[in-house]
Short mmCIF file of C-alpha atoms in Angstrom, two decimals:
data_model
loop_
_atom_site.label_atom_id
_atom_site.label_comp_id
_atom_site.label_asym_id
_atom_site.label_seq_id
_atom_site.Cartn_x
_atom_site.Cartn_y
_atom_site.Cartn_z
CA MET A 1 -16.13 0.36 25.00
CA PRO A 2 -12.69 0.69 26.43
CA GLU A 3 -11.52 2.96 28.80
CA THR A 4 -8.47 4.00 26.59
CA ARG A 5 -8.61 4.12 22.93
CA PHE A 6 -5.78 2.50 20.94
CA ASP A 7 -5.71 5.57 19.00
CA ARG A 8 -3.26 4.61 16.22
CA VAL A 9 -3.65 4.02 12.46
CA ILE A 10 -3.87 0.30 11.85
CA VAL A 11 -2.54 -1.11 8.52
CA ILE A 12 -3.51 -4.81 8.20
CA GLY A 13 -1.69 -7.29 4.99
CA ASP A 14 1.89 -7.92 3.71
CA ALA A 15 5.19 -7.34 5.15
CA CYS A 16 8.32 -8.74 2.96
CA VAL A 17 11.90 -7.79 2.38
CA ASP A 18 12.39 -6.20 -1.13
CA VAL A 19 15.37 -6.74 -3.14
CA THR A 20 16.24 -3.76 -5.25
CA VAL A 21 18.32 -4.20 -8.59
CA SER A 22 19.18 -1.66 -10.99
CA LEU A 23 19.09 -3.08 -14.37
CA GLN A 24 20.78 0.39 -15.60
CA SER A 25 23.59 -0.46 -13.63
CA VAL A 26 23.99 -4.09 -15.03
CA MET A 27 23.40 -2.70 -18.56
CA SER A 28 26.27 -0.15 -18.04
CA SER A 29 28.83 -2.70 -16.43
CA GLY A 30 31.46 -4.68 -18.16
CA ASP A 31 32.06 -8.04 -17.09
CA ASP A 32 35.05 -7.12 -14.67
CA GLU A 33 32.77 -4.73 -12.62
CA TYR A 34 30.06 -7.06 -11.74
CA GLY A 35 31.43 -7.69 -8.46
CA SER A 36 31.50 -3.68 -7.55
CA GLU A 37 29.64 -2.13 -5.09
CA ARG A 38 27.68 -0.25 -7.42
CA LEU A 39 26.13 -3.40 -8.63
CA LYS A 40 25.15 -4.81 -4.81
CA PRO A 41 20.98 -4.93 -4.63
CA ILE A 42 19.55 -2.81 -2.14
CA LEU A 43 17.73 -4.59 0.90
CA THR A 44 14.85 -2.80 2.28
CA GLY A 45 11.45 -3.57 3.99
CA GLY A 46 8.59 -3.90 1.60
CA GLY A 47 5.32 -4.89 1.15
CA THR A 48 2.03 -2.95 0.09
CA SER A 49 1.01 -2.72 3.76
CA ALA A 50 4.13 -2.45 5.57
CA ASN A 51 5.29 0.17 3.24
CA THR A 52 2.35 2.13 4.04
CA ALA A 53 2.96 1.55 7.55
CA VAL A 54 6.50 2.88 7.53
CA ALA A 55 5.61 5.78 5.79
CA LEU A 56 2.86 7.26 7.96
CA SER A 57 5.31 6.59 10.93
CA LYS A 58 7.83 8.47 9.21
CA LEU A 59 5.03 11.32 8.97
CA GLY A 60 4.85 11.14 12.60
CA VAL A 61 1.32 9.39 12.81
CA PRO A 62 1.02 7.02 15.46
CA THR A 63 0.83 3.63 13.49
CA ALA A 64 0.56 -0.11 14.21
CA PHE A 65 1.05 -3.09 11.94
CA MET A 66 -1.09 -6.18 11.64
CA GLY A 67 0.09 -9.18 9.72
CA THR A 68 1.99 -12.55 9.64
CA VAL A 69 5.65 -12.55 9.03
CA GLY A 70 7.97 -15.67 9.39
CA ASP A 71 10.41 -16.55 12.41
CA ASP A 72 13.08 -16.59 9.80
CA TYR A 73 15.70 -13.93 8.49
CA GLY A 74 12.90 -11.86 6.52
CA GLY A 75 10.63 -11.55 9.60
CA ARG A 76 13.22 -10.92 12.00
CA PHE A 77 15.00 -8.46 9.49
CA MET A 78 10.88 -6.67 9.17
CA MET A 79 10.46 -6.81 13.17
CA LYS A 80 13.72 -4.93 13.49
CA GLU A 81 12.73 -1.97 11.04
CA PHE A 82 9.43 -1.84 12.41
CA ALA A 83 11.28 -1.32 15.89
CA GLN A 84 13.28 1.63 14.26
CA ASN A 85 10.29 3.49 12.87
CA GLY A 86 8.46 3.34 16.01
CA ILE A 87 5.63 1.21 14.70
CA ASN A 88 3.63 -0.85 17.12
CA THR A 89 3.52 -4.34 16.33
CA ASP A 90 0.90 -5.99 18.97
CA PHE A 91 -0.86 -7.36 15.98
CA THR A 92 1.95 -8.75 14.45
CA ILE A 93 2.24 -12.51 14.56
CA MET A 94 5.48 -14.09 13.87
CA ASP A 95 5.34 -17.93 13.23
CA LYS A 96 6.67 -20.91 11.11
CA SER A 97 5.55 -19.70 7.58
CA ASN A 98 7.74 -18.22 4.94
CA THR A 99 8.29 -14.47 4.64
CA ILE A 100 8.48 -13.33 1.18
CA PHE A 101 11.31 -11.40 -0.56
CA VAL A 102 10.12 -9.50 -3.64
CA PHE A 103 13.05 -8.64 -6.37
CA ALA A 104 12.09 -5.65 -7.83
CA PHE A 105 14.18 -5.02 -11.11
CA ILE A 106 14.46 -1.17 -12.23
CA ASP A 107 14.47 -0.47 -15.87
CA PRO A 108 16.17 2.70 -16.95
CA THR A 109 12.97 4.58 -16.75
CA GLY A 110 12.61 3.97 -13.39
CA GLU A 111 10.04 1.42 -13.88
CA ARG A 112 10.19 -2.06 -11.80
CA THR A 113 9.20 -5.57 -12.91
CA LEU A 114 8.65 -7.64 -9.26
CA TRP A 115 9.20 -11.26 -8.70
CA GLY A 116 8.56 -12.93 -5.31
CA PHE A 117 10.26 -16.02 -3.60
CA PRO A 118 9.61 -18.09 -2.14
CA ARG A 119 5.96 -18.80 -3.46
CA GLU A 120 4.71 -21.23 -0.65
CA ASP A 121 3.62 -20.98 2.90
CA CYS A 122 3.46 -17.53 2.56
CA SER A 123 3.32 -15.29 5.56
CA TYR A 124 1.35 -12.40 4.49
CA ALA A 125 -1.90 -14.79 3.76
CA ARG A 126 -2.43 -15.45 7.28
CA LEU A 127 -4.26 -13.53 9.73
CA ASP A 128 -5.27 -15.38 12.94
CA LEU A 129 -8.15 -13.62 14.68
CA GLU A 130 -7.41 -15.18 18.12
CA GLU A 131 -4.23 -13.13 17.84
CA ILE A 132 -6.34 -9.90 17.42
CA ASP A 133 -7.66 -7.78 19.94
CA LEU A 134 -11.01 -6.44 17.96
CA GLU A 135 -11.68 -3.78 20.91
CA LYS A 136 -8.44 -2.08 19.95
CA VAL A 137 -9.49 -2.29 16.27
CA ARG A 138 -12.81 -0.63 16.94
CA THR A 139 -10.66 2.24 18.78
CA ALA A 140 -8.14 2.91 16.27
CA SER A 141 -7.77 6.10 14.63
CA TRP A 142 -7.99 4.70 11.04
CA VAL A 143 -7.94 1.11 9.61
CA HIS A 144 -5.95 0.96 6.10
CA SER A 145 -4.83 -2.25 3.89
CA SER A 146 -4.13 -3.31 0.35
CA GLY A 147 -5.92 -6.00 -2.02
CA MET A 148 -2.22 -7.37 -2.30
CA ALA A 149 -2.91 -9.29 1.29
CA TYR A 150 -5.48 -11.42 -0.50
CA MET A 151 -3.39 -12.87 -3.63
CA THR A 152 -2.16 -16.23 -2.15
CA GLU A 153 -4.95 -18.41 -0.30
CA GLY A 154 -4.83 -18.18 3.64
CA SER A 155 -7.01 -17.45 6.08
CA ILE A 156 -6.62 -13.38 5.76
CA ARG A 157 -9.14 -13.92 2.86
CA GLN A 158 -11.79 -14.66 5.61
CA ASN A 159 -10.79 -12.72 8.31
CA LEU A 160 -9.96 -9.14 6.81
CA PRO A 161 -13.42 -8.58 5.65
CA LEU A 162 -14.37 -9.04 9.66
CA ILE A 163 -12.06 -6.90 10.74
CA PHE A 164 -12.86 -4.09 8.30
CA LYS A 165 -16.66 -4.51 9.43
CA ALA A 166 -15.83 -4.23 13.41
CA ALA A 167 -13.49 -1.00 12.53
CA TYR A 168 -16.45 0.28 10.09
CA GLU A 169 -19.38 -0.51 12.43
CA ALA A 170 -17.48 1.17 15.23
CA GLY A 171 -17.35 4.25 12.97
CA VAL A 172 -13.82 4.02 12.33
CA PRO A 173 -12.40 5.69 8.98
CA THR A 174 -11.57 2.99 6.47
CA SER A 175 -9.51 2.82 3.43
CA PHE A 176 -8.61 0.36 1.13
CA ASP A 177 -5.99 -0.12 -1.83
CA LEU A 178 -7.29 -2.73 -4.65
CA ASN A 179 -3.66 -3.29 -5.50
CA THR A 180 -4.34 -6.67 -7.18
CA ARG A 181 -2.15 -5.47 -10.23
CA VAL A 182 -4.73 -7.11 -12.50
CA GLY A 183 -5.98 -5.07 -15.57
CA ASP A 184 -7.74 -7.82 -17.23
CA PRO A 185 -11.03 -8.96 -15.78
CA ASP A 186 -10.28 -12.77 -17.17
CA LYS A 187 -7.58 -12.96 -15.17
CA LEU A 188 -8.89 -11.92 -11.90
CA GLU A 189 -9.23 -15.31 -9.63
CA PRO A 190 -12.73 -15.50 -8.25
CA GLU A 191 -11.40 -16.25 -4.87
CA ILE A 192 -9.82 -12.49 -5.06
CA ARG A 193 -12.62 -11.08 -6.38
CA ARG A 194 -15.09 -12.34 -3.83
CA ALA A 195 -12.37 -10.88 -0.81
CA VAL A 196 -12.12 -7.86 -1.93
CA GLU A 197 -16.30 -7.92 -2.82
CA GLU A 198 -16.51 -8.77 0.95
CA THR A 199 -14.63 -5.67 2.22
CA LEU A 200 -15.69 -3.30 0.21
CA PRO A 201 -19.05 -2.26 2.15
CA TYR A 202 -16.72 -1.44 4.74
CA VAL A 203 -14.77 0.64 2.80
CA LYS A 204 -14.86 4.44 3.05
CA TYR A 205 -11.95 5.51 1.11
CA LEU A 206 -11.11 3.29 -1.88
CA LEU A 207 -7.99 3.55 -3.94
CA GLY A 208 -6.38 1.66 -6.24
CA SER A 209 -4.51 2.35 -9.81
CA ALA A 210 -6.31 3.97 -12.64
CA LYS A 211 -6.93 2.31 -15.82
CA ASP A 212 -6.28 -1.30 -14.49
CA GLU A 213 -7.27 -2.55 -11.33
CA PHE A 214 -10.92 -0.41 -10.97
CA TYR A 215 -11.46 -1.79 -14.45
CA SER A 216 -10.61 -5.69 -13.52
CA PHE A 217 -13.17 -5.59 -11.20
CA CYS A 218 -16.05 -3.54 -13.07
CA PRO A 219 -14.96 -3.59 -16.89
CA LYS A 220 -16.63 -0.32 -18.36
CA GLU A 221 -15.02 1.22 -22.09
CA ASP A 222 -14.31 4.41 -20.35
CA TRP A 223 -12.15 3.64 -17.48
CA ARG A 224 -13.21 6.67 -15.49
CA ASP A 225 -16.68 5.26 -15.36
CA SER A 226 -15.01 2.02 -13.77
CA VAL A 227 -13.65 4.42 -11.28
CA ARG A 228 -17.11 6.08 -10.50
CA HIS A 229 -18.97 2.85 -10.42
CA PHE A 230 -17.52 2.31 -6.98
CA ALA A 231 -18.14 6.04 -5.56
CA THR A 232 -21.34 5.20 -3.73
CA GLU A 233 -22.90 7.50 -1.50
CA GLY A 234 -20.84 7.99 1.29
CA ARG A 235 -17.53 6.47 -0.17
CA SER A 236 -14.90 8.60 -1.72
CA VAL A 237 -12.49 6.80 -4.31
CA VAL A 238 -9.07 7.74 -5.46
CA SER A 239 -7.66 6.80 -8.46
CA ARG A 240 -3.67 6.87 -8.96
CA MET A 241 -2.84 7.75 -12.30
CA GLY A 242 1.20 8.21 -12.00
CA GLY A 243 3.02 10.67 -14.25
CA ASP A 244 -0.94 11.51 -14.89
CA GLY A 245 -1.84 12.74 -11.46
CA ALA A 246 -4.93 11.37 -9.42
CA PHE A 247 -8.75 11.42 -10.09
CA LEU A 248 -10.96 11.70 -7.12
CA VAL A 249 -14.60 11.00 -7.15
CA SER A 250 -16.95 11.46 -4.05
CA ASP A 251 -20.13 12.79 -2.78
CA SER A 252 -19.05 16.20 -3.79
CA GLY A 253 -18.32 15.85 -7.65
CA GLU A 254 -14.91 15.04 -9.21
CA GLU A 255 -11.57 16.42 -9.68
CA LEU A 256 -8.70 15.57 -11.93
CA GLN A 257 -5.26 16.36 -10.00
CA LYS A 258 -1.99 16.87 -11.67
CA PRO A 259 1.26 15.06 -10.09
CA TYR A 260 4.59 16.79 -8.95
CA GLN A 261 7.17 17.11 -11.64
CA VAL A 262 9.89 15.06 -10.31
CA THR A 263 12.93 12.82 -12.29
CA VAL A 264 12.06 9.50 -11.49
CA LYS A 265 14.35 6.83 -10.23
CA ASN A 266 12.18 3.93 -8.90
CA THR A 267 8.53 3.58 -8.60
CA THR A 268 8.31 0.92 -6.36
CA GLY A 269 5.84 1.23 -3.51
CA ALA A 270 4.64 4.84 -5.13
CA GLY A 271 1.32 3.91 -4.51
CA ASP A 272 1.66 2.80 -1.03
CA ALA A 273 3.66 6.07 -0.35
CA PHE A 274 0.45 8.01 -1.93
CA ASN A 275 -1.75 6.29 0.52
CA ALA A 276 -0.19 7.01 3.94
CA GLY A 277 0.39 11.07 2.66
CA PHE A 278 -3.77 10.79 1.67
CA ILE A 279 -4.46 8.97 5.09
CA ALA A 280 -1.92 11.34 7.04
CA GLY A 281 -3.54 14.32 5.48
CA MET A 282 -6.98 13.33 6.44
CA LEU A 283 -6.51 12.78 10.19
CA GLN A 284 -4.43 16.05 10.15
CA GLY A 285 -7.79 17.44 9.07
CA LEU A 286 -7.01 18.30 5.29
CA SER A 287 -9.78 18.65 2.94
CA LEU A 288 -10.42 15.61 0.64
CA SER A 289 -8.85 17.33 -2.26
CA GLU A 290 -5.84 18.49 0.03
CA ALA A 291 -5.27 15.04 1.22
CA VAL A 292 -5.18 13.50 -2.34
CA LEU A 293 -2.54 16.31 -3.32
CA GLN A 294 -1.09 15.37 -0.04
CA GLY A 295 -0.66 11.90 -1.31
CA SER A 296 0.55 13.06 -4.72
CA ALA A 297 3.41 14.49 -2.91
CA VAL A 298 4.35 11.94 -0.82
CA ALA A 299 4.35 9.82 -3.69
CA GLY A 300 6.27 12.08 -5.73
CA PHE A 301 9.04 12.23 -3.18
CA LYS A 302 9.60 8.58 -3.03
CA VAL A 303 9.79 7.77 -6.74
CA ALA A 304 12.81 10.49 -6.48
CA GLY A 305 14.66 7.71 -4.42
CA ASN A 306 15.59 4.66 -5.18
CA SER A 307 13.81 2.41 -2.54
CA SER A 308 10.00 2.13 -1.42
CA ARG A 309 11.21 3.14 1.78
CA HIS A 310 12.09 6.40 0.36
CA THR A 311 9.54 8.63 2.20
CA PRO A 312 9.36 11.89 3.57
CA THR A 313 9.47 13.34 7.03
CA PRO A 314 6.72 16.14 7.80
CA GLU A 315 9.81 18.91 7.37
CA GLN A 316 10.95 17.08 3.94
CA LEU A 317 7.42 16.74 2.84
CA LYS A 318 6.66 20.55 3.53
CA GLU A 319 9.35 21.45 1.70
CA PHE A 320 8.88 19.40 -1.50
CA MET A 321 5.69 20.78 -1.69
CA ALA A 322 6.72 24.26 -1.31
CA LYS A 323 9.50 24.00 -3.84
CA THR A 324 8.47 21.14 -6.27
CA PRO A 325 6.69 22.46 -9.40
CA ARG A 326 3.02 20.62 -10.60
CA LYS A 327 3.03 19.56 -14.19
CA GLN A 328 0.62 21.80 -16.42
#
């Protein structure tokens, strides 16, 4: 065992640049206003894993990002943002692949439609084990990743399960967000399913979207039975339900939590924010139920803002939880 612990949350997976476009602004503007400042797209860092890493750091949790970005405008944008947010980049690789730009088109209800470009030679699909010090993984405070890392063919499909195995066997808490955004089992590519299933034995906390992602891996007539299927002994499962709250299944039983009541502006990155709040809560020593509630609070704060990076500081989170009512 190394003399010094790494003692940071290591978040593994995708980092990209989000380009947020408000369709409400487009629909409410005349042709002569298309060049106005209010129609200008919002450019921010994005990526399911990078979102969680930044949100964790803003919550005061020492965090590192493990993954690959291109040596291009998008990659340099991400590295600058990581530095600005105090994120350790010892495990962040830059190469000649393409950093993805994700266009998020936000409709008047705050829901988003996503489209990524370019789609060839995607940087986030690469993860070279030779660039990683597994001893630091074994002494991390937590390891987290997202199924989005598996959505494109690349070496991360083979190497991420090995990293989770190293962490899990060393007693490091691990969490994984299914995040495949596939609700139909017939549309879930066998390679993606295989990579997720190779990771699951080393996952202590499994998260995902309620009625689609869990169902796509284990179709049941009642989606809650799909969630329950993954709650094996020693593994807790958190099913995010958006405006309906969260469904928690653990060794202690089941719990349905109501969400915080907010006006939704943009749902992009809500699940990633939830994950950060949950992980931070567990590291703070909260109970599993309290950590899930904190995840809901961070997600609620996020959807009330305009970008995936609209997440709270500890002071903002405390104020939000004290002043924001929950749905009944």
